[in-house]
Short mmCIF file of C-alpha atoms (C1' of nucleotides) in Angstrom, two decimals:
data_model
loop_
_atom_site.label_atom_id
_atom_site.label_comp_id
_atom_site.label_asym_id
_atom_site.label_seq_id
_atom_site.Cartn_x
_atom_site.Cartn_y
_atom_site.Cartn_z
CA UNK A 1 9.62 -1.89 -4.40
CA UNK A 2 6.16 -3.28 -4.68
CA UNK A 3 5.81 -7.05 -4.92
CA UNK A 4 4.60 -8.06 -8.40
CA UNK A 5 2.65 -10.88 -6.76
CA UNK A 6 0.65 -8.39 -4.76
CA UNK A 7 0.20 -6.15 -7.81
CA UNK A 8 -1.63 -9.08 -9.50
CA UNK A 9 -3.49 -10.64 -6.58
CA UNK A 10 -4.47 -7.59 -4.49
CA UNK A 11 -4.16 -4.42 -6.49
CA UNK A 12 -6.93 -2.76 -4.55
CA UNK A 13 -4.83 -2.79 -1.38
CA UNK A 14 -1.99 -1.06 -3.17
CA UNK A 15 -4.30 1.54 -4.72
CA UNK A 16 -5.87 2.27 -1.38
CA UNK A 17 -2.42 2.68 0.20
CA UNK A 18 -1.00 4.85 -2.58
CA UNK A 19 -4.17 6.90 -2.47
CA UNK A 20 -3.47 7.99 1.10
CA UNK A 21 -0.43 9.83 -0.14
CA UNK A 22 -2.69 12.26 -1.90
CA UNK A 23 -0.65 12.25 -5.04
CA UNK A 24 -2.74 11.04 -8.01
CA UNK A 25 0.41 10.59 -10.10
CA UNK A 26 1.22 7.45 -8.05
CA UNK A 27 -2.18 5.87 -8.93
CA UNK A 28 -1.47 6.59 -12.63
CA UNK A 29 1.95 5.04 -12.41
CA UNK A 30 0.48 1.96 -10.71
CA UNK A 31 -2.22 1.61 -13.37
CA UNK A 32 0.45 1.77 -16.01
CA UNK A 33 2.57 -0.83 -14.23
CA UNK A 34 -0.47 -3.13 -14.07
CA UNK A 35 -1.08 -2.65 -17.78
CA UNK A 36 2.55 -3.34 -18.62
CA UNK A 37 2.51 -6.50 -16.42
CA UNK A 38 -0.57 -7.61 -18.32
CA UNK A 39 1.04 -6.85 -21.66
CA UNK A 40 4.28 -8.55 -20.57
CA UNK A 41 2.47 -11.80 -19.77
CA UNK A 42 0.67 -11.83 -23.07
CA UNK A 43 3.95 -11.22 -24.93
CA UNK A 44 5.51 -13.87 -22.79
CA UNK A 45 2.97 -16.54 -23.85
CA UNK A 46 3.53 -15.67 -27.48
CA UNK A 47 7.31 -15.79 -27.23
CA UNK A 48 7.21 -18.99 -25.24
CA UNK A 49 5.07 -20.59 -27.99
CA UNK A 50 7.57 -19.62 -30.68
CA UNK A 51 10.58 -20.72 -28.60
CA UNK A 52 8.90 -24.10 -27.99
CA UNK A 53 8.42 -24.54 -31.77
CA UNK A 54 12.01 -23.49 -32.44
CA UNK A 55 13.37 -26.03 -29.91
CA UNK A 56 11.12 -28.72 -31.39
CA UNK A 57 12.31 -28.07 -34.91
CA UNK A 58 15.89 -27.88 -33.82
CA UNK A 59 15.69 -31.27 -32.21
CA UNK A 60 14.10 -32.88 -35.29
CA UNK A 61 16.66 -31.34 -37.59
CA UNK A 62 19.48 -32.76 -35.53
CA UNK A 63 17.75 -36.12 -35.58
CA UNK A 64 17.11 -36.08 -39.38
CA UNK A 65 20.61 -35.03 -40.14
CA UNK A 66 21.98 -37.91 -38.10
CA UNK A 67 19.87 -40.24 -40.24
CA UNK A 68 20.90 -38.67 -43.48
CA UNK A 69 19.26 -35.63 -44.99
CA UNK A 70 16.98 -32.90 -43.53
CA UNK A 71 13.60 -32.54 -45.27
CA UNK A 72 13.23 -29.25 -47.12
CA UNK A 73 9.94 -28.28 -45.45
CA UNK A 74 11.39 -28.72 -42.07
CA UNK A 75 14.23 -26.33 -42.83
CA UNK A 76 11.89 -23.87 -44.40
CA UNK A 77 9.72 -23.62 -41.27
CA UNK A 78 12.81 -23.47 -39.07
CA UNK A 79 14.11 -20.49 -41.07
CA UNK A 80 10.84 -18.62 -40.59
CA UNK A 81 11.06 -18.67 -36.83
CA UNK A 82 13.86 -16.26 -35.94
CA UNK A 83 12.22 -13.13 -37.37
CA UNK A 84 8.94 -13.81 -35.61
CA UNK A 85 10.68 -14.67 -32.44
CA UNK A 86 12.93 -11.67 -32.47
CA UNK A 87 9.86 -9.47 -32.62
CA UNK A 88 7.99 -11.31 -29.86
CA UNK A 89 11.10 -11.19 -27.63
CA UNK A 90 11.52 -7.49 -28.30
CA UNK A 91 7.98 -6.84 -27.18
CA UNK A 92 8.40 -9.08 -24.15
CA UNK A 93 11.54 -7.37 -23.11
CA UNK A 94 10.10 -3.92 -23.67
CA UNK A 95 7.00 -4.56 -21.58
CA UNK A 96 9.00 -6.10 -18.73
CA UNK A 97 11.49 -3.30 -18.59
CA UNK A 98 8.70 -0.70 -18.75
CA UNK A 99 6.88 -2.47 -15.84
CA UNK A 100 9.95 -2.68 -13.77
CA UNK A 101 10.92 0.94 -14.35
CA UNK A 102 7.43 2.00 -13.18
CA UNK A 103 7.61 -0.20 -10.11
CA UNK A 104 11.03 1.35 -9.29
CA UNK A 105 9.36 4.75 -9.24
CA UNK A 106 6.56 3.81 -6.90
CA UNK A 107 6.97 4.52 -3.14
CA UNK A 108 6.77 1.97 -0.42
CA UNK A 109 3.43 0.99 0.99
CA UNK A 110 2.72 2.87 4.22
CA UNK A 111 1.96 1.37 7.57
CA UNK A 112 -1.68 1.72 8.74
CA UNK A 113 -0.55 3.82 11.66
CA UNK A 114 0.96 6.64 9.53
CA UNK A 115 -1.21 9.70 10.27
CA UNK A 116 -2.80 11.62 7.44
CA UNK A 117 -1.32 15.07 6.77
CA UNK A 118 -0.05 17.32 4.01
CA UNK A 119 3.40 18.21 5.29
CA UNK A 120 5.64 18.20 8.43
CA UNK A 121 3.29 20.58 10.23
CA UNK A 122 0.88 17.67 10.47
CA UNK A 123 3.23 15.09 11.90
CA UNK A 124 1.66 13.51 15.05
CA UNK A 125 3.52 14.08 18.37
CA UNK A 126 3.60 10.72 20.08
CA UNK A 127 5.98 11.42 22.98
CA UNK A 128 7.75 14.23 24.74
CA UNK A 129 10.52 14.27 27.36
CA UNK A 130 12.03 17.03 29.40
CA UNK A 131 10.98 20.60 29.94
CA UNK A 132 11.69 22.94 26.99
CA UNK A 133 13.45 26.07 28.29
CA UNK A 134 11.63 29.36 27.77
CA UNK A 135 12.97 32.30 25.78
CA UNK A 136 16.32 33.81 26.84
CA UNK A 137 17.56 36.81 24.80
CA UNK A 138 21.09 36.15 26.08
CA UNK A 139 21.39 32.89 24.20
CA UNK A 140 23.59 33.00 21.12
CA UNK A 141 23.32 30.96 17.93
CA UNK A 142 25.42 27.76 18.05
CA UNK A 143 27.62 28.98 15.20
CA UNK A 144 28.42 32.17 17.06
CA UNK A 145 29.15 30.22 20.22
CA UNK A 146 31.59 28.07 18.28
CA UNK A 147 33.37 31.08 16.73
CA UNK A 148 33.52 32.82 20.12
CA UNK A 149 35.10 29.64 21.51
CA UNK A 150 37.62 29.81 18.71
CA UNK A 151 36.65 26.25 17.68
CA UNK A 152 35.31 26.78 14.18
CA UNK A 153 36.36 28.34 10.90
CA UNK A 154 33.34 29.03 8.74
CA UNK A 155 34.43 31.84 6.48
CA UNK A 156 37.69 30.05 5.63
CA UNK A 157 35.82 26.78 5.00
CA UNK A 158 33.43 28.50 2.70
CA UNK A 159 36.35 29.90 0.70
CA UNK A 160 38.11 26.56 0.62
CA UNK A 161 35.13 24.27 -0.06
CA UNK A 162 32.05 26.43 -0.40
CA UNK A 163 29.12 27.18 1.90
CA UNK A 164 27.88 24.27 3.87
CA UNK A 165 31.35 23.19 4.86
CA UNK A 166 33.24 23.94 8.07
CA UNK A 167 36.49 23.42 9.87
CA UNK A 168 36.22 22.44 13.56
CA UNK A 169 39.23 23.02 15.65
CA UNK A 170 40.35 22.23 19.20
CA UNK A 171 38.25 20.55 21.90
CA UNK A 172 35.02 20.53 19.89
CA UNK A 173 36.69 17.91 17.69
CA UNK A 174 37.04 15.68 20.75
CA UNK A 175 33.43 16.33 21.63
CA UNK A 176 32.47 15.23 18.17
CA UNK A 177 34.43 11.96 18.76
CA UNK A 178 32.96 11.65 22.26
CA UNK A 179 29.46 11.73 20.85
CA UNK A 180 30.28 9.04 18.35
CA UNK A 181 31.92 6.87 20.93
CA UNK A 182 29.12 7.30 23.44
CA UNK A 183 26.51 6.26 20.94
CA UNK A 184 28.55 3.39 19.59
CA UNK A 185 29.26 2.04 23.08
CA UNK A 186 25.59 2.16 23.91
CA UNK A 187 24.68 0.18 20.82
CA UNK A 188 27.50 -2.39 21.17
CA UNK A 189 26.31 -3.02 24.74
CA UNK A 190 22.92 -3.83 23.27
CA UNK A 191 24.32 -6.37 20.85
CA UNK A 192 24.86 -4.18 17.71
CA UNK A 193 27.87 -4.98 15.58
CA UNK A 194 29.96 -1.91 14.76
CA UNK A 195 30.53 -1.56 11.06
CA UNK A 196 32.89 0.82 9.31
CA UNK A 197 31.47 0.81 5.74
CA UNK A 198 32.76 2.13 2.46
CA UNK A 199 32.06 5.79 1.95
CA UNK A 200 31.37 5.45 -1.77
CA UNK A 201 28.96 3.12 -3.54
CA UNK A 202 28.37 2.11 -7.15
CA UNK A 203 25.09 3.19 -8.72
CA UNK A 204 23.55 -0.17 -9.08
CA UNK A 205 23.45 -1.09 -5.39
CA UNK A 206 22.67 2.54 -4.65
CA UNK A 207 19.48 2.38 -6.63
CA UNK A 208 18.42 -0.42 -4.31
CA UNK A 209 18.55 1.61 -1.20
CA UNK A 210 17.07 4.95 -2.15
CA UNK A 211 14.73 6.48 -4.64
CA UNK A 212 16.01 7.68 -7.91
CA UNK A 213 15.38 11.40 -7.44
CA UNK A 214 18.08 11.41 -4.77
CA UNK A 215 20.76 11.02 -7.31
CA UNK A 216 20.10 14.48 -8.68
CA UNK A 217 19.23 16.24 -5.44
CA UNK A 218 21.23 14.69 -2.74
CA UNK A 219 24.23 12.57 -3.88
CA UNK A 220 27.67 13.71 -4.79
CA UNK A 221 28.94 11.80 -7.77
CA UNK A 222 32.65 11.21 -8.38
CA UNK A 223 33.49 12.60 -11.79
CA UNK A 224 34.40 9.95 -14.35
CA UNK A 225 33.65 7.05 -12.00
CA UNK A 226 30.61 4.98 -11.23
CA UNK A 227 30.79 6.05 -7.59
CA UNK A 228 28.69 8.12 -5.24
CA UNK A 229 29.54 9.53 -1.86
CA UNK A 230 27.27 8.02 0.71
CA UNK A 231 24.52 10.23 2.14
CA UNK A 232 24.44 8.01 5.26
CA UNK A 233 25.99 4.73 6.35
CA UNK A 234 22.43 3.32 6.07
CA UNK A 235 23.12 2.94 2.39
CA UNK A 236 26.31 0.84 2.43
CA UNK A 237 24.84 -1.18 5.30
CA UNK A 238 21.75 -2.03 3.33
CA UNK A 239 23.88 -2.91 0.35
CA UNK A 240 26.12 -5.14 2.49
CA UNK A 241 24.16 -8.31 1.55
CA UNK A 242 23.10 -7.13 -1.88
CA UNK A 243 22.00 -10.16 -3.93
CA UNK A 244 22.39 -12.63 -1.08
CA UNK A 245 20.28 -14.94 0.95
CA UNK A 246 20.26 -14.29 4.64
CA UNK A 247 20.25 -17.25 7.01
CA UNK A 248 16.93 -16.65 8.85
CA UNK A 249 18.23 -18.28 12.00
CA UNK A 250 20.72 -15.42 12.32
CA UNK A 251 18.08 -12.73 12.08
CA UNK A 252 17.56 -10.12 13.32
CA UNK A 253 20.91 -8.66 12.36
CA UNK A 254 21.73 -5.52 14.33
CA UNK A 255 24.41 -3.22 12.94
CA UNK A 256 25.88 0.09 14.04
CA UNK A 257 27.34 2.00 11.18
CA UNK A 258 29.89 4.77 11.66
CA UNK A 259 30.64 7.10 8.81
CA UNK A 260 30.78 10.61 7.47
CA UNK A 261 27.70 11.59 5.45
CA UNK A 262 27.72 13.69 2.35
CA UNK A 263 24.70 15.62 1.07
CA UNK A 264 24.40 18.14 -1.70
CA UNK A 265 21.03 19.43 -0.70
CA UNK A 266 21.04 22.50 1.45
CA UNK A 267 17.72 23.82 2.59
CA UNK A 268 16.38 27.28 3.34
CA UNK A 269 18.62 29.86 4.96
CA UNK A 270 17.76 31.03 8.42
CA UNK A 271 19.25 32.69 11.49
CA UNK A 272 21.64 29.84 11.97
CA UNK A 273 23.01 29.82 8.49
CA UNK A 274 26.49 30.07 9.90
CA UNK A 275 26.89 26.84 11.76
CA UNK A 276 26.70 23.13 11.61
CA UNK A 277 22.95 22.39 11.71
CA UNK A 278 22.44 21.96 7.96
CA UNK A 279 25.67 21.12 6.21
CA UNK A 280 27.08 19.10 3.26
CA UNK A 281 29.09 16.81 5.46
CA UNK A 282 28.70 15.38 9.00
CA UNK A 283 29.55 12.35 11.13
CA UNK A 284 26.84 9.89 12.08
CA UNK A 285 26.40 6.68 14.03
CA UNK A 286 23.63 4.78 12.52
CA UNK A 287 21.48 1.81 13.68
CA UNK A 288 20.54 -0.65 10.95
CA UNK A 289 18.61 -3.91 11.10
CA UNK A 290 17.82 -6.80 8.79
CA UNK A 291 14.94 -8.95 10.18
CA UNK A 292 11.99 -11.18 9.44
CA UNK A 293 8.94 -9.37 8.28
CA UNK A 294 6.92 -10.11 11.33
CA UNK A 295 9.62 -8.68 13.59
CA UNK A 296 10.13 -5.26 11.95
CA UNK A 297 7.38 -3.34 13.82
CA UNK A 298 8.85 -4.42 17.18
CA UNK A 299 12.38 -3.57 16.13
CA UNK A 300 11.28 -0.17 14.87
CA UNK A 301 10.27 0.56 18.49
CA UNK A 302 13.59 -0.79 19.69
CA UNK A 303 15.59 1.58 17.38
CA UNK A 304 13.42 4.49 18.50
CA UNK A 305 13.95 3.62 22.20
CA UNK A 306 17.76 3.46 21.65
CA UNK A 307 17.77 6.79 19.88
CA UNK A 308 15.60 8.38 22.52
CA UNK A 309 17.82 7.07 25.26
CA UNK A 310 20.81 8.76 23.66
CA UNK A 311 19.18 12.17 23.46
CA UNK A 312 17.80 11.75 27.02
CA UNK A 313 21.16 10.81 28.47
CA UNK A 314 22.57 13.94 26.86
CA UNK A 315 19.95 15.79 28.90
CA UNK A 316 18.31 17.41 25.86
CA UNK A 317 14.48 17.89 25.91
CA UNK A 318 12.84 16.39 22.86
CA UNK A 319 9.64 15.11 21.33
CA UNK A 320 8.92 12.20 19.02
CA UNK A 321 6.70 12.62 15.98
CA UNK A 322 5.05 9.97 13.81
CA UNK A 323 5.73 11.36 10.34
CA UNK A 324 2.58 11.93 8.38
CA UNK A 325 1.60 10.72 4.87
CA UNK A 326 2.58 14.00 3.23
CA UNK A 327 6.11 14.10 4.79
CA UNK A 328 7.00 10.41 4.77
CA UNK A 329 9.12 10.03 1.64
CA UNK A 330 9.18 7.12 -0.70
CA UNK A 331 11.35 4.53 1.06
CA UNK A 332 9.92 4.24 4.66
CA UNK A 333 6.68 2.51 5.43
CA UNK A 334 6.70 4.37 8.78
CA UNK A 335 9.03 6.94 10.31
CA UNK A 336 9.59 8.52 13.64
CA UNK A 337 11.59 11.75 13.86
CA UNK A 338 13.10 12.78 17.17
CA UNK A 339 13.05 16.58 17.47
CA UNK A 340 15.31 18.21 20.01
CA UNK A 341 14.41 21.42 21.73
CA UNK A 342 16.64 24.30 20.53
CA UNK A 343 16.15 26.90 23.29
CA UNK A 344 17.44 29.88 21.24
CA UNK A 345 15.21 29.16 18.31
CA UNK A 346 12.40 28.16 20.68
CA UNK A 347 11.69 25.26 18.32
CA UNK A 348 11.84 21.51 18.09
CA UNK A 349 14.12 20.48 15.31
CA UNK A 350 14.91 17.09 13.83
CA UNK A 351 18.02 15.35 15.14
CA UNK A 352 17.00 11.67 14.57
CA UNK A 353 15.12 9.90 11.81
CA UNK A 354 14.02 6.35 12.55
CA UNK A 355 12.45 4.34 9.66
CA UNK A 356 10.92 0.96 9.03
CA UNK A 357 11.56 0.33 5.31
CA UNK A 358 9.81 -3.06 5.27
CA UNK A 359 10.78 -4.94 2.18
CA UNK A 360 11.33 -1.88 -0.11
CA UNK A 361 15.14 -1.83 0.03
CA UNK A 362 15.63 -5.57 0.39
CA UNK A 363 13.54 -6.37 -2.68
CA UNK A 364 15.34 -3.76 -4.76
CA UNK A 365 18.68 -5.11 -3.56
CA UNK A 366 17.66 -8.70 -4.33
CA UNK A 367 18.02 -9.88 -0.72
CA UNK A 368 16.05 -12.87 0.43
CA UNK A 369 15.89 -15.06 3.56
CA UNK A 370 16.29 -18.78 3.99
CA UNK A 371 17.50 -21.56 6.16
CA UNK A 372 20.93 -23.14 5.50
CA UNK A 373 20.91 -24.88 2.12
CA UNK A 374 17.27 -23.87 1.49
CA UNK A 375 16.81 -20.52 -0.19
CA UNK A 376 13.43 -18.91 0.35
CA UNK A 377 11.33 -16.42 -1.49
CA UNK A 378 10.59 -14.31 1.55
CA UNK A 379 12.13 -10.80 1.44
CA UNK A 380 13.44 -9.58 4.79
CA UNK A 381 12.70 -6.16 6.22
CA UNK A 382 15.26 -3.41 6.82
CA UNK A 383 15.14 -0.61 9.34
CA UNK A 384 17.41 2.29 10.11
CA UNK A 385 17.68 4.98 12.63
CA UNK A 386 20.12 7.73 13.52
CA UNK A 387 21.93 6.93 16.80
CA UNK A 388 23.63 10.22 16.76
CA UNK A 389 24.31 12.77 14.03
CA UNK A 390 27.10 14.76 15.62
CA UNK A 391 26.61 18.04 13.77
CA UNK A 392 23.00 18.57 14.86
CA UNK A 393 23.53 17.11 18.30
CA UNK A 394 26.55 19.44 18.86
CA UNK A 395 24.38 22.31 17.64
CA UNK A 396 21.73 21.63 20.20
CA UNK A 397 24.29 21.08 22.93
CA UNK A 398 25.91 24.45 22.08
CA UNK A 399 22.53 26.22 22.29
CA UNK A 400 21.40 24.54 25.45
CA UNK A 401 24.58 24.15 27.44
CA UNK A 402 26.19 27.63 26.70
CA UNK A 403 27.05 29.65 29.82
CA UNK A 404 26.88 33.46 30.36
CA UNK A 405 30.72 33.47 30.47
CA UNK A 406 30.96 32.04 26.93
CA UNK A 407 31.89 28.56 28.01
CA UNK A 408 29.86 25.49 27.24
CA UNK A 409 29.19 22.77 29.82
CA UNK A 410 29.92 19.26 28.65
CA UNK A 411 26.95 16.91 29.19
CA UNK A 412 27.85 14.53 31.96
CA UNK A 413 27.68 11.33 29.92
CA UNK A 414 30.30 12.64 27.57
CA UNK A 415 32.92 13.64 30.20
CA UNK A 416 34.46 10.17 30.48
CA UNK A 417 35.27 10.36 26.84
CA UNK A 418 36.92 13.76 27.28
CA UNK A 419 39.27 12.75 30.02
CA UNK A 420 36.84 14.22 32.62
CA UNK A 421 36.66 17.68 30.95
CA UNK A 422 33.46 19.38 32.16
CA UNK A 423 33.32 22.40 29.93
CA UNK A 424 34.58 23.87 26.70
CA UNK A 425 36.34 27.16 27.21
CA UNK A 426 37.59 29.70 24.69
CA UNK A 427 40.89 28.78 23.17
CA UNK A 428 43.59 31.37 22.51
CA UNK A 429 43.60 33.44 19.34
CA UNK A 430 44.85 31.69 16.21
CA UNK A 431 46.60 33.08 13.16
"C1'" G B 1 47.20 1.51 -14.40
"C1'" C B 2 49.30 -3.32 -16.73
"C1'" U B 3 49.01 -8.60 -17.28
"C1'" G B 4 46.66 -13.08 -16.35
"C1'" A B 5 42.73 -16.23 -14.45
"C1'" G B 6 37.72 -16.37 -13.51
"C1'" G B 7 31.83 -15.36 -13.12
"C1'" U B 8 27.36 -22.16 -14.39
"C1'" A B 9 21.32 -23.57 -9.30
"C1'" G B 10 21.88 -22.04 -1.74
"C1'" C B 11 27.50 -23.47 -2.13
"C1'" C B 12 31.45 -26.05 -5.00
"C1'" U B 13 32.49 -27.70 -9.68
"C1'" A B 14 32.37 -30.41 -15.16
"C1'" G B 15 31.12 -29.13 -19.90
"C1'" U B 16 33.62 -24.32 -23.71
"C1'" C B 17 38.98 -26.09 -28.12
"C1'" C B 18 34.99 -29.47 -31.73
"C1'" G B 19 27.33 -25.62 -31.29
"C1'" G B 20 22.42 -30.14 -30.85
"C1'" C B 21 17.39 -31.31 -24.18
"C1'" A B 22 23.33 -28.38 -18.38
"C1'" A B 23 26.69 -33.73 -15.84
"C1'" G B 24 28.39 -34.36 -10.83
"C1'" G B 25 29.44 -33.26 -5.55
"C1'" C B 26 28.04 -30.71 -0.97
"C1'" G B 27 24.00 -28.79 1.58
"C1'" C B 28 18.77 -29.15 2.12
"C1'" C B 29 13.76 -32.03 1.97
"C1'" A B 30 11.19 -36.74 1.98
"C1'" G B 31 11.16 -42.03 2.22
"C1'" C B 32 13.57 -46.72 3.75
"C1'" C B 33 16.52 -48.47 7.80
"C1'" U B 34 16.99 -47.40 13.37
"C1'" U B 35 14.69 -47.47 20.34
"C1'" G B 36 16.62 -42.48 18.66
"C1'" A B 37 20.28 -40.27 15.79
"C1'" A B 38 24.30 -40.75 12.50
"C1'" A B 39 25.94 -43.55 8.48
"C1'" G B 40 24.00 -46.09 4.35
"C1'" C B 41 20.38 -46.66 0.41
"C1'" U B 42 16.27 -44.45 -2.80
"C1'" G B 43 13.85 -40.29 -4.64
"C1'" G B 44 13.43 -35.14 -4.70
"C1'" U B 45 15.63 -30.34 -4.51
"C1'" G B 46 15.93 -22.92 -9.12
"C1'" G B 47 12.90 -18.82 -11.47
"C1'" C B 48 8.81 -17.49 -14.56
"C1'" G B 49 4.23 -18.08 -17.62
"C1'" G B 50 -0.24 -20.50 -18.63
"C1'" U B 51 -1.90 -24.00 -15.06
"C1'" U B 52 -5.24 -31.52 -13.89
"C1'" C B 53 -0.39 -30.87 -16.64
"C1'" C B 54 2.65 -28.53 -19.95
"C1'" G B 55 6.01 -25.09 -21.47
"C1'" C B 56 9.64 -21.38 -21.41
"C1'" C B 57 13.76 -19.53 -19.09
"C1'" A B 58 18.16 -19.88 -16.03
"C1'" C B 59 25.71 -20.68 -17.49
"C1'" G B 60 27.81 -12.20 -15.18
"C1'" G B 61 25.00 -8.40 -18.77
"C1'" G B 62 23.97 -7.00 -23.81
"C1'" A B 63 24.28 -7.54 -29.18
"C1'" G B 64 25.57 -10.75 -33.33
"C1'" U B 65 26.29 -15.44 -36.35
"C1'" U B 66 23.04 -19.95 -36.79
"C1'" C B 67 17.33 -24.02 -37.94
"C1'" A B 68 19.98 -24.38 -33.05
"C1'" A B 69 24.72 -20.88 -28.51
"C1'" A B 70 27.08 -22.17 -21.63
"C1'" U B 71 29.90 -23.48 -26.23
"C1'" C B 72 31.51 -19.26 -31.98
"C1'" U B 73 32.16 -13.45 -32.69
"C1'" C B 74 31.89 -8.37 -30.75
"C1'" C B 75 30.91 -4.75 -26.77
"C1'" C B 76 30.29 -3.98 -21.55
"C1'" C B 77 30.21 -5.15 -16.11
"C1'" C B 78 32.11 -7.47 -11.82
"C1'" U B 79 35.55 -10.71 -8.86
"C1'" C B 80 40.34 -12.79 -7.85
"C1'" A B 81 45.77 -13.23 -8.43
"C1'" G B 82 50.51 -11.13 -9.81
"C1'" C B 83 52.95 -6.57 -11.02
"C1'" G B 84 53.00 -1.16 -10.69
"C1'" C B 85 51.68 3.08 -7.71
"C1'" C B 86 50.65 4.30 -2.72
"C1'" A B 87 48.95 6.15 3.38
#
RNA sequence: GCUGAGGUAGCCUAGUCCGGCAAGGCGCCAGCCUUGAAAGCUGGUGGCGGUUCCGCCACGGGAGUUCAAAUCUCCCCCUCAGCGCCA
């Protein structure tokens, strides 16, 4: 959320930044927010004046009564205040709520280094690693590989839960766990605190961590309850210190969240419709950081380096893109995506998203920083990045590591987590 | 789910019955004292608006009664405890 202080003191900076998004609606919203702020302050002055008079009269009435009788003209004036004040306060509240509602709809201010572009085709490649394998007609889609291994039930899952869901069975389940443990161990070694968060959040903290459109498009709501299934552990981790003051001597705070993720949105259908690339539910290990504002740019690079290392140690070629203005979304000030090379699709596809959200989430969540016993007004920054999303990572492993005999080689770094197992082989027929 | 107790400044608490400028402690900051520190003593210590200074607000949120609400009435939210249910 945009700082009201900046809205007043440096509106040009905000306009210039919003302008880069190429969506004139934002400039209109911002202009309205400024007008409402102006109107709120005017209404505020008026209401303050009336309240002052009311308090003044109240004190004198109490005094006069203690001395005997209350003069009639004093009472008459006192009686005239409430109506006028009610109106003034109604205006004040209305303008303030309108301003805040507008501010909640505005996106975060973007970092200077975000490249201009209309959509994901214009994201800027900032790094590549490994050699992308050339076309190989023998390669099968990851979903087919899984079925051939006898380790997935897609049709039955669709009947039980609908499309976008899946059963995994047998050793692939252990591979899923191995990926989570591998990522978690790497982060713990680097000083991240593992966190198992709640998988459902109330709406109020949820509005702090994401933009409001997500409630319709992405989030599953529990019927009859004020609860939403989390779309990523980023959300409960951000909400962890909701309404609190963080001790700045203990920043940065590095967290490693572990949770399933639930998402309604399912995108376009492609060749790999049957599979686990784009699904309603998946496991993810997430990096999350609370830090001082001046540290966030550096920590963004740290999160990216951790995420890159995980993909690299899995032996999967990838590239990193700096997500452009048209593709950035409302919460992040800057975002890197890591795109793994899917050899069958002959395409780089997103497996990691690494964002610096600056003060957008923290301000909406009412989080501040301060030293012990001395609350401050400074709002900390938050960052988040995938460490590993197992569904997509397993998908790329299944594409890249599949063998002509139908088995799938296990990436070396995962073998210790699988009791030394070096490949996944077809399991016997099931019922 | 039921019953009860709670929500007051960064933290802890008084005030609520009986309406009239929110008291105190801790922490924090400054000064005094000290070789230095601690202790002790003194003062300060929230948000917002207009801004030499003043004012308003702030007692979980909202509505109502009243000249006046932390205090009375109603609605809602959250936390804790006990009980119930339960992997």
